[in-house]
Amino acid sequence: MSNLVALDHFLALPEHARLLGLDLGTKTIGLALSDVERRIATPLETIQRIKFRQDAAALLKIAEKHAIAGFVIGLPLNMDGTEGPRVQSTRAFVRNLAPLTALPIVFWDERMSTLAVTRTLLDADASRARRAAVVDKMAAAYILQGALDRLARLGSDGDEPEDDWATE
């Protein structure tokens, strides 16, 4: 998987190229899109998972449509930092996706993303149906925003060491 990279690799991407954030679930894939300056993540859509080939085709079509320069994929580590079955599933998805695209892929620690988004939606008094409809793409935006914020810090101070939030 030569296109699996560290986050600092994204500093060398072409200007005005967007990043796509992914929150991989068992039934859906939440997607979020960065702006062209790679400062703000916005929820995009949720893909209903079918089979890997169809999921990958839909994902790559969206990447082409939005001129995506790289993927930020949430890595669902356990709270103690260990890897469980969901991490194995995410890594398997990326192993299968990587040969289908030349775009760089980075993992981003997604611990607490769904919880944080759900709390925000509850605070906004969103109905259960509304929460279910938007939580995956909002979690993807939360994941992508974390990576974008880290990229901004790396870009302003390039010699800052990687922290534990970015995960290869």
mmCIF file with all atom_site columns, C-alpha atoms in Angstrom:
data_model
loop_
_atom_site.group_PDB
_atom_site.id
_atom_site.type_symbol
_atom_site.label_atom_id
_atom_site.label_alt_id
_atom_site.label_comp_id
_atom_site.label_asym_id
_atom_site.label_entity_id
_atom_site.label_seq_id
_atom_site.pdbx_PDB_ins_code
_atom_site.Cartn_x
_atom_site.Cartn_y
_atom_site.Cartn_z
_atom_site.occupancy
_atom_site.B_iso_or_equiv
_atom_site.pdbx_formal_charge
_atom_site.auth_seq_id
_atom_site.auth_comp_id
_atom_site.auth_asym_id
_atom_site.auth_atom_id
_atom_site.pdbx_PDB_model_num
ATOM 1   C CA . MET A 1 1   ? 0.000   0.000  0.000  1.00 0.00 ? 1   MET A CA 1
ATOM 2   C CA . SER A 1 2   ? 2.361   2.687  -1.149 1.00 0.00 ? 2   SER A CA 1
ATOM 3   C CA . ASN A 1 3   ? -0.387  5.306  -1.116 1.00 0.00 ? 3   ASN A CA 1
ATOM 4   C CA . LEU A 1 4   ? -0.901  4.917  2.650  1.00 0.00 ? 4   LEU A CA 1
ATOM 5   C CA . VAL A 1 5   ? 0.982   7.954  3.952  1.00 0.00 ? 5   VAL A CA 1
ATOM 6   C CA . ALA A 1 6   ? 1.595   10.056 7.042  1.00 0.00 ? 6   ALA A CA 1
ATOM 7   C CA . LEU A 1 7   ? -0.476  13.218 7.414  1.00 0.00 ? 7   LEU A CA 1
ATOM 8   C CA . ASP A 1 8   ? 2.479   15.531 6.718  1.00 0.00 ? 8   ASP A CA 1
ATOM 9   C CA . HIS A 1 9   ? 2.550   14.108 3.157  1.00 0.00 ? 9   HIS A CA 1
ATOM 10  C CA . PHE A 1 10  ? -0.635  16.100 2.529  1.00 0.00 ? 10  PHE A CA 1
ATOM 11  C CA . LEU A 1 11  ? 1.357   19.347 2.906  1.00 0.00 ? 11  LEU A CA 1
ATOM 12  C CA . ALA A 1 12  ? 2.842   18.663 -0.548 1.00 0.00 ? 12  ALA A CA 1
ATOM 13  C CA . LEU A 1 13  ? -0.514  18.190 -2.304 1.00 0.00 ? 13  LEU A CA 1
ATOM 14  C CA . PRO A 1 14  ? -1.445  20.631 -5.074 1.00 0.00 ? 14  PRO A CA 1
ATOM 15  C CA . GLU A 1 15  ? -3.093  23.877 -4.022 1.00 0.00 ? 15  GLU A CA 1
ATOM 16  C CA . HIS A 1 16  ? -6.876  24.074 -4.226 1.00 0.00 ? 16  HIS A CA 1
ATOM 17  C CA . ALA A 1 17  ? -7.260  20.304 -4.108 1.00 0.00 ? 17  ALA A CA 1
ATOM 18  C CA . ARG A 1 18  ? -9.817  18.989 -1.646 1.00 0.00 ? 18  ARG A CA 1
ATOM 19  C CA . LEU A 1 19  ? -9.603  16.151 0.840  1.00 0.00 ? 19  LEU A CA 1
ATOM 20  C CA . LEU A 1 20  ? -12.356 13.624 1.456  1.00 0.00 ? 20  LEU A CA 1
ATOM 21  C CA . GLY A 1 21  ? -13.007 12.403 4.987  1.00 0.00 ? 21  GLY A CA 1
ATOM 22  C CA . LEU A 1 22  ? -14.544 8.981  5.574  1.00 0.00 ? 22  LEU A CA 1
ATOM 23  C CA . ASP A 1 23  ? -16.289 7.467  8.554  1.00 0.00 ? 23  ASP A CA 1
ATOM 24  C CA . LEU A 1 24  ? -16.535 3.767  7.695  1.00 0.00 ? 24  LEU A CA 1
ATOM 25  C CA . GLY A 1 25  ? -19.418 1.983  9.328  1.00 0.00 ? 25  GLY A CA 1
ATOM 26  C CA . THR A 1 26  ? -20.754 -1.500 8.825  1.00 0.00 ? 26  THR A CA 1
ATOM 27  C CA . LYS A 1 27  ? -23.887 -0.254 7.028  1.00 0.00 ? 27  LYS A CA 1
ATOM 28  C CA . THR A 1 28  ? -22.878 3.208  5.805  1.00 0.00 ? 28  THR A CA 1
ATOM 29  C CA . ILE A 1 29  ? -19.899 5.359  4.862  1.00 0.00 ? 29  ILE A CA 1
ATOM 30  C CA . GLY A 1 30  ? -20.130 8.956  6.011  1.00 0.00 ? 30  GLY A CA 1
ATOM 31  C CA . LEU A 1 31  ? -18.345 11.428 3.742  1.00 0.00 ? 31  LEU A CA 1
ATOM 32  C CA . ALA A 1 32  ? -17.088 14.945 4.362  1.00 0.00 ? 32  ALA A CA 1
ATOM 33  C CA . LEU A 1 33  ? -15.393 17.376 2.012  1.00 0.00 ? 33  LEU A CA 1
ATOM 34  C CA . SER A 1 34  ? -12.747 19.978 2.738  1.00 0.00 ? 34  SER A CA 1
ATOM 35  C CA . ASP A 1 35  ? -12.822 23.402 1.173  1.00 0.00 ? 35  ASP A CA 1
ATOM 36  C CA . VAL A 1 36  ? -10.187 24.146 -1.479 1.00 0.00 ? 36  VAL A CA 1
ATOM 37  C CA . GLU A 1 37  ? -7.962  25.840 1.096  1.00 0.00 ? 37  GLU A CA 1
ATOM 38  C CA . ARG A 1 38  ? -8.181  22.710 3.279  1.00 0.00 ? 38  ARG A CA 1
ATOM 39  C CA . ARG A 1 39  ? -9.331  24.622 6.349  1.00 0.00 ? 39  ARG A CA 1
ATOM 40  C CA . ILE A 1 40  ? -12.973 23.621 6.835  1.00 0.00 ? 40  ILE A CA 1
ATOM 41  C CA . ALA A 1 41  ? -14.634 20.213 6.681  1.00 0.00 ? 41  ALA A CA 1
ATOM 42  C CA . THR A 1 42  ? -18.263 20.013 5.609  1.00 0.00 ? 42  THR A CA 1
ATOM 43  C CA . PRO A 1 43  ? -20.523 16.972 5.797  1.00 0.00 ? 43  PRO A CA 1
ATOM 44  C CA . LEU A 1 44  ? -21.162 15.751 2.249  1.00 0.00 ? 44  LEU A CA 1
ATOM 45  C CA . GLU A 1 45  ? -23.276 12.606 2.099  1.00 0.00 ? 45  GLU A CA 1
ATOM 46  C CA . THR A 1 46  ? -23.753 9.087  3.370  1.00 0.00 ? 46  THR A CA 1
ATOM 47  C CA . ILE A 1 47  ? -23.254 6.055  1.149  1.00 0.00 ? 47  ILE A CA 1
ATOM 48  C CA . GLN A 1 48  ? -25.291 2.958  1.967  1.00 0.00 ? 48  GLN A CA 1
ATOM 49  C CA . ARG A 1 49  ? -22.861 0.051  1.932  1.00 0.00 ? 49  ARG A CA 1
ATOM 50  C CA . ILE A 1 50  ? -23.618 -2.779 -0.476 1.00 0.00 ? 50  ILE A CA 1
ATOM 51  C CA . LYS A 1 51  ? -20.486 -4.732 -1.377 1.00 0.00 ? 51  LYS A CA 1
ATOM 52  C CA . PHE A 1 52  ? -16.907 -3.538 -1.500 1.00 0.00 ? 52  PHE A CA 1
ATOM 53  C CA . ARG A 1 53  ? -16.763 -3.139 -5.309 1.00 0.00 ? 53  ARG A CA 1
ATOM 54  C CA . GLN A 1 54  ? -19.899 -0.985 -5.420 1.00 0.00 ? 54  GLN A CA 1
ATOM 55  C CA . ASP A 1 55  ? -18.843 0.994  -2.337 1.00 0.00 ? 55  ASP A CA 1
ATOM 56  C CA . ALA A 1 56  ? -15.386 1.668  -3.816 1.00 0.00 ? 56  ALA A CA 1
ATOM 57  C CA . ALA A 1 57  ? -16.847 2.629  -7.207 1.00 0.00 ? 57  ALA A CA 1
ATOM 58  C CA . ALA A 1 58  ? -19.227 5.122  -5.558 1.00 0.00 ? 58  ALA A CA 1
ATOM 59  C CA . LEU A 1 59  ? -16.412 6.527  -3.437 1.00 0.00 ? 59  LEU A CA 1
ATOM 60  C CA . LEU A 1 60  ? -14.029 6.941  -6.383 1.00 0.00 ? 60  LEU A CA 1
ATOM 61  C CA . LYS A 1 61  ? -16.770 8.559  -8.478 1.00 0.00 ? 61  LYS A CA 1
ATOM 62  C CA . ILE A 1 62  ? -17.356 11.125 -5.721 1.00 0.00 ? 62  ILE A CA 1
ATOM 63  C CA . ALA A 1 63  ? -13.592 11.674 -5.419 1.00 0.00 ? 63  ALA A CA 1
ATOM 64  C CA . GLU A 1 64  ? -13.362 12.375 -9.145 1.00 0.00 ? 64  GLU A CA 1
ATOM 65  C CA . LYS A 1 65  ? -16.410 14.669 -9.124 1.00 0.00 ? 65  LYS A CA 1
ATOM 66  C CA . HIS A 1 66  ? -14.942 16.842 -6.352 1.00 0.00 ? 66  HIS A CA 1
ATOM 67  C CA . ALA A 1 67  ? -11.300 16.754 -7.548 1.00 0.00 ? 67  ALA A CA 1
ATOM 68  C CA . ILE A 1 68  ? -10.132 15.013 -4.376 1.00 0.00 ? 68  ILE A CA 1
ATOM 69  C CA . ALA A 1 69  ? -6.388  14.937 -3.727 1.00 0.00 ? 69  ALA A CA 1
ATOM 70  C CA . GLY A 1 70  ? -6.418  12.516 -0.779 1.00 0.00 ? 70  GLY A CA 1
ATOM 71  C CA . PHE A 1 71  ? -8.504  10.509 1.656  1.00 0.00 ? 71  PHE A CA 1
ATOM 72  C CA . VAL A 1 72  ? -8.636  10.890 5.450  1.00 0.00 ? 72  VAL A CA 1
ATOM 73  C CA . ILE A 1 73  ? -10.105 7.699  6.870  1.00 0.00 ? 73  ILE A CA 1
ATOM 74  C CA . GLY A 1 74  ? -11.235 7.431  10.459 1.00 0.00 ? 74  GLY A CA 1
ATOM 75  C CA . LEU A 1 75  ? -9.486  4.664  12.380 1.00 0.00 ? 75  LEU A CA 1
ATOM 76  C CA . PRO A 1 76  ? -11.822 3.414  15.142 1.00 0.00 ? 76  PRO A CA 1
ATOM 77  C CA . LEU A 1 77  ? -9.300  2.584  17.854 1.00 0.00 ? 77  LEU A CA 1
ATOM 78  C CA . ASN A 1 78  ? -10.508 1.371  21.228 1.00 0.00 ? 78  ASN A CA 1
ATOM 79  C CA . MET A 1 79  ? -10.434 3.962  24.005 1.00 0.00 ? 79  MET A CA 1
ATOM 80  C CA . ASP A 1 80  ? -7.194  2.457  25.341 1.00 0.00 ? 80  ASP A CA 1
ATOM 81  C CA . GLY A 1 81  ? -5.560  2.788  21.907 1.00 0.00 ? 81  GLY A CA 1
ATOM 82  C CA . THR A 1 82  ? -5.712  -0.889 21.040 1.00 0.00 ? 82  THR A CA 1
ATOM 83  C CA . GLU A 1 83  ? -7.048  -2.223 17.773 1.00 0.00 ? 83  GLU A CA 1
ATOM 84  C CA . GLY A 1 84  ? -10.244 -4.248 17.714 1.00 0.00 ? 84  GLY A CA 1
ATOM 85  C CA . PRO A 1 85  ? -12.385 -5.813 14.986 1.00 0.00 ? 85  PRO A CA 1
ATOM 86  C CA . ARG A 1 86  ? -13.563 -2.451 13.617 1.00 0.00 ? 86  ARG A CA 1
ATOM 87  C CA . VAL A 1 87  ? -9.951  -1.349 13.046 1.00 0.00 ? 87  VAL A CA 1
ATOM 88  C CA . GLN A 1 88  ? -9.231  -4.629 11.277 1.00 0.00 ? 88  GLN A CA 1
ATOM 89  C CA . SER A 1 89  ? -12.275 -4.058 9.057  1.00 0.00 ? 89  SER A CA 1
ATOM 90  C CA . THR A 1 90  ? -11.165 -0.488 8.271  1.00 0.00 ? 90  THR A CA 1
ATOM 91  C CA . ARG A 1 91  ? -7.630  -1.605 7.435  1.00 0.00 ? 91  ARG A CA 1
ATOM 92  C CA . ALA A 1 92  ? -9.038  -4.354 5.174  1.00 0.00 ? 92  ALA A CA 1
ATOM 93  C CA . PHE A 1 93  ? -11.196 -1.775 3.353  1.00 0.00 ? 93  PHE A CA 1
ATOM 94  C CA . VAL A 1 94  ? -8.136  0.434  2.781  1.00 0.00 ? 94  VAL A CA 1
ATOM 95  C CA . ARG A 1 95  ? -6.020  -2.544 1.665  1.00 0.00 ? 95  ARG A CA 1
ATOM 96  C CA . ASN A 1 96  ? -8.651  -3.264 -0.987 1.00 0.00 ? 96  ASN A CA 1
ATOM 97  C CA . LEU A 1 97  ? -9.169  0.396  -1.942 1.00 0.00 ? 97  LEU A CA 1
ATOM 98  C CA . ALA A 1 98  ? -5.480  1.342  -2.258 1.00 0.00 ? 98  ALA A CA 1
ATOM 99  C CA . PRO A 1 99  ? -4.808  -0.607 -5.498 1.00 0.00 ? 99  PRO A CA 1
ATOM 100 C CA . LEU A 1 100 ? -7.840  1.061  -7.127 1.00 0.00 ? 100 LEU A CA 1
ATOM 101 C CA . THR A 1 101 ? -6.550  4.632  -6.753 1.00 0.00 ? 101 THR A CA 1
ATOM 102 C CA . ALA A 1 102 ? -3.302  6.570  -6.817 1.00 0.00 ? 102 ALA A CA 1
ATOM 103 C CA . LEU A 1 103 ? -4.649  9.058  -4.258 1.00 0.00 ? 103 LEU A CA 1
ATOM 104 C CA . PRO A 1 104 ? -2.844  9.164  -0.919 1.00 0.00 ? 104 PRO A CA 1
ATOM 105 C CA . ILE A 1 105 ? -4.668  7.750  2.092  1.00 0.00 ? 105 ILE A CA 1
ATOM 106 C CA . VAL A 1 106 ? -4.107  8.638  5.729  1.00 0.00 ? 106 VAL A CA 1
ATOM 107 C CA . PHE A 1 107 ? -5.666  7.119  8.828  1.00 0.00 ? 107 PHE A CA 1
ATOM 108 C CA . TRP A 1 108 ? -6.935  9.511  11.497 1.00 0.00 ? 108 TRP A CA 1
ATOM 109 C CA . ASP A 1 109 ? -7.826  8.490  15.051 1.00 0.00 ? 109 ASP A CA 1
ATOM 110 C CA . GLU A 1 110 ? -11.590 8.769  15.268 1.00 0.00 ? 110 GLU A CA 1
ATOM 111 C CA . ARG A 1 111 ? -12.098 7.959  18.935 1.00 0.00 ? 111 ARG A CA 1
ATOM 112 C CA . MET A 1 112 ? -15.041 9.900  20.323 1.00 0.00 ? 112 MET A CA 1
ATOM 113 C CA . SER A 1 113 ? -16.111 11.329 16.919 1.00 0.00 ? 113 SER A CA 1
ATOM 114 C CA . THR A 1 114 ? -19.572 9.747  16.826 1.00 0.00 ? 114 THR A CA 1
ATOM 115 C CA . LEU A 1 115 ? -20.107 10.493 20.514 1.00 0.00 ? 115 LEU A CA 1
ATOM 116 C CA . ALA A 1 116 ? -19.127 14.155 20.056 1.00 0.00 ? 116 ALA A CA 1
ATOM 117 C CA . VAL A 1 117 ? -21.399 14.529 17.015 1.00 0.00 ? 117 VAL A CA 1
ATOM 118 C CA . THR A 1 118 ? -24.297 12.792 18.763 1.00 0.00 ? 118 THR A CA 1
ATOM 119 C CA . ARG A 1 119 ? -23.926 15.115 21.780 1.00 0.00 ? 119 ARG A CA 1
ATOM 120 C CA . THR A 1 120 ? -23.945 18.129 19.453 1.00 0.00 ? 120 THR A CA 1
ATOM 121 C CA . LEU A 1 121 ? -27.101 16.883 17.758 1.00 0.00 ? 121 LEU A CA 1
ATOM 122 C CA . LEU A 1 122 ? -28.756 16.208 21.119 1.00 0.00 ? 122 LEU A CA 1
ATOM 123 C CA . ASP A 1 123 ? -27.829 19.722 22.260 1.00 0.00 ? 123 ASP A CA 1
ATOM 124 C CA . ALA A 1 124 ? -29.458 21.020 19.083 1.00 0.00 ? 124 ALA A CA 1
ATOM 125 C CA . ASP A 1 125 ? -32.581 19.016 20.003 1.00 0.00 ? 125 ASP A CA 1
ATOM 126 C CA . ALA A 1 126 ? -32.401 17.004 16.778 1.00 0.00 ? 126 ALA A CA 1
ATOM 127 C CA . SER A 1 127 ? -34.926 14.199 16.540 1.00 0.00 ? 127 SER A CA 1
ATOM 128 C CA . ARG A 1 128 ? -33.803 10.577 16.599 1.00 0.00 ? 128 ARG A CA 1
ATOM 129 C CA . ALA A 1 129 ? -34.613 10.280 12.882 1.00 0.00 ? 129 ALA A CA 1
ATOM 130 C CA . ARG A 1 130 ? -32.615 13.423 12.075 1.00 0.00 ? 130 ARG A CA 1
ATOM 131 C CA . ARG A 1 131 ? -29.647 12.197 14.137 1.00 0.00 ? 131 ARG A CA 1
ATOM 132 C CA . ALA A 1 132 ? -29.699 8.854  12.320 1.00 0.00 ? 132 ALA A CA 1
ATOM 133 C CA . ALA A 1 133 ? -29.798 10.621 8.951  1.00 0.00 ? 133 ALA A CA 1
ATOM 134 C CA . VAL A 1 134 ? -26.800 12.889 9.537  1.00 0.00 ? 134 VAL A CA 1
ATOM 135 C CA . VAL A 1 135 ? -24.558 11.335 12.201 1.00 0.00 ? 135 VAL A CA 1
ATOM 136 C CA . ASP A 1 136 ? -22.262 9.437  9.799  1.00 0.00 ? 136 ASP A CA 1
ATOM 137 C CA . LYS A 1 137 ? -21.471 12.358 7.506  1.00 0.00 ? 137 LYS A CA 1
ATOM 138 C CA . MET A 1 138 ? -21.089 14.667 10.506 1.00 0.00 ? 138 MET A CA 1
ATOM 139 C CA . ALA A 1 139 ? -18.695 12.170 12.108 1.00 0.00 ? 139 ALA A CA 1
ATOM 140 C CA . ALA A 1 140 ? -16.735 12.174 8.831  1.00 0.00 ? 140 ALA A CA 1
ATOM 141 C CA . ALA A 1 141 ? -16.581 15.981 9.018  1.00 0.00 ? 141 ALA A CA 1
ATOM 142 C CA . TYR A 1 142 ? -15.376 15.758 12.640 1.00 0.00 ? 142 TYR A CA 1
ATOM 143 C CA . ILE A 1 143 ? -12.639 13.328 11.596 1.00 0.00 ? 143 ILE A CA 1
ATOM 144 C CA . LEU A 1 144 ? -11.616 15.430 8.595  1.00 0.00 ? 144 LEU A CA 1
ATOM 145 C CA . GLN A 1 145 ? -11.634 18.658 10.613 1.00 0.00 ? 145 GLN A CA 1
ATOM 146 C CA . GLY A 1 146 ? -9.225  17.133 13.133 1.00 0.00 ? 146 GLY A CA 1
ATOM 147 C CA . ALA A 1 147 ? -6.843  16.239 10.318 1.00 0.00 ? 147 ALA A CA 1
ATOM 148 C CA . LEU A 1 148 ? -7.221  19.680 8.703  1.00 0.00 ? 148 LEU A CA 1
ATOM 149 C CA . ASP A 1 149 ? -6.471  21.410 12.020 1.00 0.00 ? 149 ASP A CA 1
ATOM 150 C CA . ARG A 1 150 ? -3.371  19.255 12.446 1.00 0.00 ? 150 ARG A CA 1
ATOM 151 C CA . LEU A 1 151 ? -2.289  20.010 8.867  1.00 0.00 ? 151 LEU A CA 1
ATOM 152 C CA . ALA A 1 152 ? -2.618  23.726 9.557  1.00 0.00 ? 152 ALA A CA 1
ATOM 153 C CA . ARG A 1 153 ? -0.359  23.387 12.617 1.00 0.00 ? 153 ARG A CA 1
ATOM 154 C CA . LEU A 1 154 ? 2.165   21.317 10.654 1.00 0.00 ? 154 LEU A CA 1
ATOM 155 C CA . GLY A 1 155 ? 2.158   23.881 7.843  1.00 0.00 ? 155 GLY A CA 1
ATOM 156 C CA . SER A 1 156 ? 2.789   26.797 10.188 1.00 0.00 ? 156 SER A CA 1
ATOM 157 C CA . ASP A 1 157 ? 5.515   24.989 12.126 1.00 0.00 ? 157 ASP A CA 1
ATOM 158 C CA . GLY A 1 158 ? 6.878   22.210 9.948  1.00 0.00 ? 158 GLY A CA 1
ATOM 159 C CA . ASP A 1 159 ? 9.296   20.857 12.521 1.00 0.00 ? 159 ASP A CA 1
ATOM 160 C CA . GLU A 1 160 ? 6.588   20.042 15.070 1.00 0.00 ? 160 GLU A CA 1
ATOM 161 C CA . PRO A 1 161 ? 6.616   16.289 15.769 1.00 0.00 ? 161 PRO A CA 1
ATOM 162 C CA . GLU A 1 162 ? 3.656   14.085 14.908 1.00 0.00 ? 162 GLU A CA 1
ATOM 163 C CA . ASP A 1 163 ? 1.295   13.564 17.816 1.00 0.00 ? 163 ASP A CA 1
ATOM 164 C CA . ASP A 1 164 ? -0.809  10.567 18.767 1.00 0.00 ? 164 ASP A CA 1
ATOM 165 C CA . TRP A 1 165 ? -3.891  11.745 16.864 1.00 0.00 ? 165 TRP A CA 1
ATOM 166 C CA . ALA A 1 166 ? -2.483  10.915 13.450 1.00 0.00 ? 166 ALA A CA 1
ATOM 167 C CA . THR A 1 167 ? -2.140  7.198  13.019 1.00 0.00 ? 167 THR A CA 1
ATOM 168 C CA . GLU A 1 168 ? -0.375  5.386  10.199 1.00 0.00 ? 168 GLU A CA 1
#
